[in-house]
């Protein structure tokens, strides 16, 4: 462990270092004249065996006591030839032998397999122990009890030290010159962090050994998630290809594009004043595009993803259970809850109470203070949530305002002269793309601001343990991100085009005075716009995230190490090299999880609108694994090792998203796509005796007399196209199921509307129940912990008890024999007496 300091606040530094030495740590100082900038002073900290053994006992660290006698499953088999290219060498995959482990007990040192005390505790365990001491060591004199003056974190905050970090073992591009060094960082870079290794398995055991279990479990989860995405991506690609191959069977689009059908249907203006009458065949291209995602395969894929997400979560639980056993994390959570109390909690809680379990006084937060902090926290979260909603309302107002402008500017199709993409640009597409880009920019700004707010709120609540702190911060950040990233997609999927009214009685966003008429969907539906929104936000987030993760640390390190990067290793010391790297903060993994969980929401909540979303996520994650590995290995200081038995609160969040995704996809298929209206027409309203989709377009449109359109809703004369003549065209069409003018119930909904609504609700109920039944059956069928792991855990616990019992018995026998020998020798030196047998019997 290295402490990098500037010579400031000498008193604090002296007292802190003196207290570290009293705690048993060994300190070694480097002269600042030997550093690359001749200003920085380095303090090296070493932990001797006595300190490591003492705190390993306190922290209940598990260590080996017997080699494992369980024979691993043979990896060779018929598929060996196929998996060989993806494998890594055995010494990289399993850098340590398999042992049975038990909780370390300093009084039973000879019980454990200790060959060399210097290497018995791995580096990750050593730096974890040292950091545990640093966070609790005071920097006041023994005769002064200033409770708040404790821990390296406060010394870093007040400038006494500039940084504290454990050392990497070598440079990442070459092995260490020290032959006793294992050069694990070099092996990680060579076999894991390079992008050319993207098809290789991850060396999870080596990652765990070098960085600790918490980082290891993240990469295990990310790798497993990426593997499962492959199946979803393949199925999504098949559904997309099906949509392309079924182009020729799409009678609906053919009717829209037909000059005799769609070309003779005049549609009502989509906005007031600036929007003109238009012909239905002008949406020919968008109807073909919509068919790529809005087809029969959409329903199947939505149901498939409901099952896939269950399989993903259940198989991950099994994978996680294996890692818990292999990495000795089975009983870790209870220990963490009891032992890993945050120093901030101990400092800020001035009240104490008696704990009946530990029989000791412990700090606690009074209920009135806890309630006040909770209320303030909740109010802050609500304020930021309403701020997001207000921004989304602003984007919606933008969409309504600029649509009329785009429609007016593009009425003569000036963009058609643009090569390749000119014919694709429509007022709807221009509005959707620009609004999505603005919304994405707002998302990035709000994220930047809220990150600091969420940390401040969580600190204000004073969580007791590190686990509780992470869970509270995770919940707050995800709630905010959920609203921030998904609200625009929810608007397009479930609100746009649903509350527009009809000609003569349109609905306005803020009332008629605002002149912001609610948006309508294209005749092909809003699904294509939802796909556009999803692609822009999802792909934009992934691109910005990868640039931030890879480029920014690289530039910062390049600038920070410009003075020493040309020095040879003999003069450019290991601690100086690491000091020039970026600091891996306590929120480093938090943001990685958050990024992936937000992506998980995109590919599950709205996947029915864009089956290629899992494919995009797969490509991103293949890159993400290597980018995260590369920056952790090459651009960041070695983080302090931490333990975690699972992915924490993220697992519950994934479960909630998985359940919600079934509901959202059912509603998307029912209300956003055109699937249900087409099916109702096909089986109940088709003309003639043969089920056909011919005539669906005409059937799905209602009519309104142009002469009855209010003046405020009519387009200005100069906005109308040259082909429009009010004497020739007496009525316009709009997308709805309403009785025509002249009917006794004119402009009210027809029975077909209610039949379609009933079919939509019935579909939602049926799809949800089918998917949920299959989900719960699959979850019940797949046990969370494999039977093999259960047997191993039971065997290890049995062996621990058996070996400890034998150890205690042998130790007692040895002590008795020693006592008996000593008594015999003593008795032989004394004169014979009648009490000799009495003394001997007492010893025995």
Coordinates of C-alpha atoms in Angstrom, one line a residue, residues 329-549:
X329 CA -18.3 -16.4 -0.2
X330 CA -21.2 -18.6 1.0
X331 CA -21.3 -17.2 4.5
X332 CA -19.9 -13.8 3.7
X333 CA -23.0 -11.6 3.8
X334 CA -23.7 -12.1 7.5
X335 CA -20.1 -11.3 8.4
X336 CA -20.2 -8.1 6.3
X337 CA -23.4 -6.9 7.9
X338 CA -21.9 -7.4 11.4
X339 CA -18.3 -6.3 10.8
X340 CA -18.1 -3.9 7.9
X341 CA -19.7 -0.9 9.6
X342 CA -18.9 2.3 7.7
X343 CA -16.5 4.6 9.6
X344 CA -18.8 7.5 8.6
X345 CA -21.7 5.9 10.5
X346 CA -19.5 5.5 13.6
X347 CA -18.4 9.2 13.4
X348 CA -21.7 10.9 12.7
X349 CA -23.9 8.9 15.1
X350 CA -23.4 10.5 18.5
X351 CA -26.0 8.2 20.2
X352 CA -25.3 4.7 21.5
X353 CA -27.5 1.8 22.6
X354 CA -27.0 -1.7 24.0
X355 CA -27.0 -4.5 21.4
X356 CA -28.6 -7.6 23.0
X357 CA -26.9 -9.9 20.5
X358 CA -23.3 -8.6 20.8
X359 CA -23.8 -7.5 24.4
X360 CA -22.0 -4.3 23.6
X361 CA -22.8 -0.6 23.1
X362 CA -23.1 0.4 19.5
X363 CA -23.8 3.7 17.6
X364 CA -27.3 4.2 16.2
X365 CA -29.3 6.9 14.5
X366 CA -32.4 8.0 16.5
X367 CA -35.8 7.5 14.8
X368 CA -36.7 11.3 14.6
X369 CA -33.4 12.0 12.8
X370 CA -33.8 9.0 10.5
X371 CA -37.3 10.1 9.6
X372 CA -36.2 13.7 8.9
X373 CA -33.4 12.5 6.7
X374 CA -35.7 10.1 4.9
X375 CA -38.2 12.8 4.2
X376 CA -35.6 15.2 2.8
X377 CA -34.1 12.5 0.7
X378 CA -37.6 11.5 -0.7
X379 CA -38.4 15.2 -1.5
X380 CA -35.1 15.6 -3.3
X381 CA -35.7 12.5 -5.4
X382 CA -39.3 13.6 -6.3
X383 CA -38.0 17.0 -7.3
X384 CA -35.5 15.6 -9.7
X385 CA -38.1 13.1 -11.0
X386 CA -40.6 16.0 -11.7
X387 CA -37.7 17.9 -13.4
X388 CA -37.2 15.0 -15.8
X389 CA -41.0 14.9 -16.5
X390 CA -40.9 18.6 -17.1
X391 CA -38.0 18.2 -19.6
X392 CA -39.9 15.4 -21.4
X393 CA -43.0 17.6 -21.6
X394 CA -40.7 20.3 -23.1
X395 CA -39.5 17.8 -25.7
X396 CA -43.1 16.8 -26.5
X397 CA -44.0 20.5 -26.9
X398 CA -41.0 20.8 -29.2
X399 CA -42.3 17.9 -31.3
X400 CA -45.7 19.5 -31.6
X401 CA -44.3 22.9 -32.5
X402 CA -41.6 21.9 -35.1
X403 CA -43.8 19.3 -36.8
X404 CA -45.9 22.1 -38.4
X405 CA -42.7 23.9 -39.4
X406 CA -41.2 20.8 -41.0
X407 CA -44.5 20.0 -42.7
X408 CA -44.6 23.6 -44.1
X409 CA -40.9 23.6 -45.2
X410 CA -41.0 20.1 -46.7
X411 CA -44.4 20.3 -48.4
X412 CA -42.8 20.3 -51.8
X413 CA -40.3 17.7 -50.8
X414 CA -37.1 19.8 -51.2
X415 CA -35.2 16.9 -49.5
X416 CA -35.9 14.5 -52.3
X417 CA -32.9 15.9 -54.2
X418 CA -30.6 14.6 -51.5
X419 CA -28.9 11.5 -52.7
X420 CA -29.7 8.1 -51.2
X421 CA -31.6 9.3 -48.1
X422 CA -33.5 12.2 -49.6
X423 CA -36.7 10.2 -50.3
X424 CA -36.6 8.8 -46.7
X425 CA -36.8 12.2 -45.0
X426 CA -40.4 13.1 -44.0
X427 CA -41.8 15.6 -41.5
X428 CA -42.5 12.8 -39.1
X429 CA -39.0 11.4 -39.4
X430 CA -37.3 14.8 -39.1
X431 CA -39.4 15.6 -36.0
X432 CA -38.7 12.2 -34.4
X433 CA -34.9 12.2 -35.1
X434 CA -34.3 15.8 -33.9
X435 CA -36.5 15.3 -30.8
X436 CA -34.7 12.1 -30.0
X437 CA -31.3 13.8 -30.2
X438 CA -32.5 16.7 -28.0
X439 CA -33.9 14.2 -25.5
X440 CA -30.6 12.3 -25.5
X441 CA -28.7 15.5 -24.8
X442 CA -31.0 16.4 -21.9
X443 CA -30.5 12.8 -20.6
X444 CA -26.7 13.3 -20.5
X445 CA -27.0 16.7 -18.8
X446 CA -29.4 15.5 -16.1
X447 CA -27.3 12.4 -15.5
X448 CA -24.3 14.5 -14.8
X449 CA -26.1 16.7 -12.4
X450 CA -28.0 13.9 -10.6
X451 CA -25.0 11.7 -9.9
X452 CA -23.6 14.2 -7.4
X453 CA -27.1 14.8 -5.9
X454 CA -27.6 11.0 -5.4
X455 CA -24.3 10.6 -3.6
X456 CA -25.1 13.6 -1.4
X457 CA -28.5 12.3 -0.5
X458 CA -27.2 8.8 0.3
X459 CA -24.4 10.3 2.5
X460 CA -27.0 12.4 4.3
X461 CA -29.0 9.3 5.2
X462 CA -25.9 7.8 6.9
X463 CA -26.2 4.1 6.0
X464 CA -24.8 1.8 8.6
X465 CA -22.9 -0.7 6.4
X466 CA -21.2 -0.6 3.1
X467 CA -23.8 -3.0 1.7
X468 CA -26.6 -0.8 2.9
X469 CA -24.9 2.3 1.4
X470 CA -24.5 0.7 -2.0
X471 CA -28.0 -0.6 -2.1
X472 CA -29.5 2.8 -1.2
X473 CA -27.4 4.6 -3.8
X474 CA -28.2 1.9 -6.4
X475 CA -32.0 2.2 -5.8
X476 CA -31.9 6.0 -6.1
X477 CA -29.7 6.1 -9.2
X478 CA -31.7 3.5 -11.0
X479 CA -35.1 5.1 -10.2
X480 CA -33.7 8.4 -11.7
X481 CA -32.1 6.7 -14.7
X482 CA -35.3 4.7 -15.3
X483 CA -37.4 7.8 -15.7
X484 CA -34.6 9.7 -17.5
X485 CA -33.9 7.1 -20.2
X486 CA -37.2 5.4 -20.7
X487 CA -39.8 8.2 -20.3
X488 CA -39.5 9.3 -23.9
X489 CA -39.9 5.7 -25.1
X490 CA -43.0 5.3 -22.9
X491 CA -44.5 8.4 -24.4
X492 CA -44.1 7.2 -28.0
X493 CA -45.2 3.7 -27.1
X494 CA -48.3 4.4 -25.0
X495 CA -49.3 8.1 -25.4
X496 CA -48.5 9.4 -28.8
X497 CA -51.5 9.0 -31.2
X498 CA -53.8 7.8 -28.4
X499 CA -55.4 11.1 -27.4
X500 CA -55.7 13.1 -30.6
X501 CA -59.5 13.5 -31.0
X502 CA -60.9 13.8 -34.5
X503 CA -61.5 16.6 -37.1
X504 CA -63.6 19.3 -35.6
X505 CA -62.8 18.2 -32.0
X506 CA -59.0 17.9 -31.7
X507 CA -57.2 17.5 -28.4
X508 CA -54.5 20.0 -27.5
X509 CA -51.6 19.5 -25.1
X510 CA -52.1 22.5 -22.8
X511 CA -55.6 23.5 -24.0
X512 CA -56.7 25.0 -27.3
X513 CA -55.0 28.3 -26.5
X514 CA -51.6 26.6 -26.8
X515 CA -52.3 25.6 -30.4
X516 CA -50.1 22.5 -29.8
X517 CA -52.3 19.8 -31.2
X518 CA -51.5 16.3 -29.9
X519 CA -49.5 14.1 -32.3
X520 CA -51.0 11.5 -34.5
X521 CA -49.4 8.2 -35.6
X522 CA -48.8 7.4 -39.3
X523 CA -51.3 5.1 -40.9
X524 CA -48.6 2.4 -40.3
X525 CA -48.7 3.0 -36.6
X526 CA -46.2 4.5 -34.1
X527 CA -44.0 1.4 -33.9
X528 CA -41.4 2.6 -36.4
X529 CA -41.1 5.9 -34.4
X530 CA -40.6 3.9 -31.2
X531 CA -37.9 1.9 -33.0
X532 CA -36.2 5.2 -34.1
X533 CA -36.4 6.6 -30.5
X534 CA -35.0 3.3 -29.1
X535 CA -32.1 3.1 -31.5
X536 CA -31.0 6.7 -31.0
X537 CA -31.1 6.7 -27.2
X538 CA -29.7 3.1 -26.8
X539 CA -27.0 3.4 -29.5
X540 CA -26.1 6.9 -28.4
X541 CA -25.7 5.9 -24.8
X542 CA -23.4 3.0 -25.7
X543 CA -21.2 5.1 -28.0
X544 CA -20.9 8.0 -25.5
X545 CA -20.2 5.4 -22.7
X546 CA -17.4 3.6 -24.6
X547 CA -15.8 6.9 -25.5
X548 CA -15.9 8.1 -21.9
X549 CA -14.5 4.8 -20.6

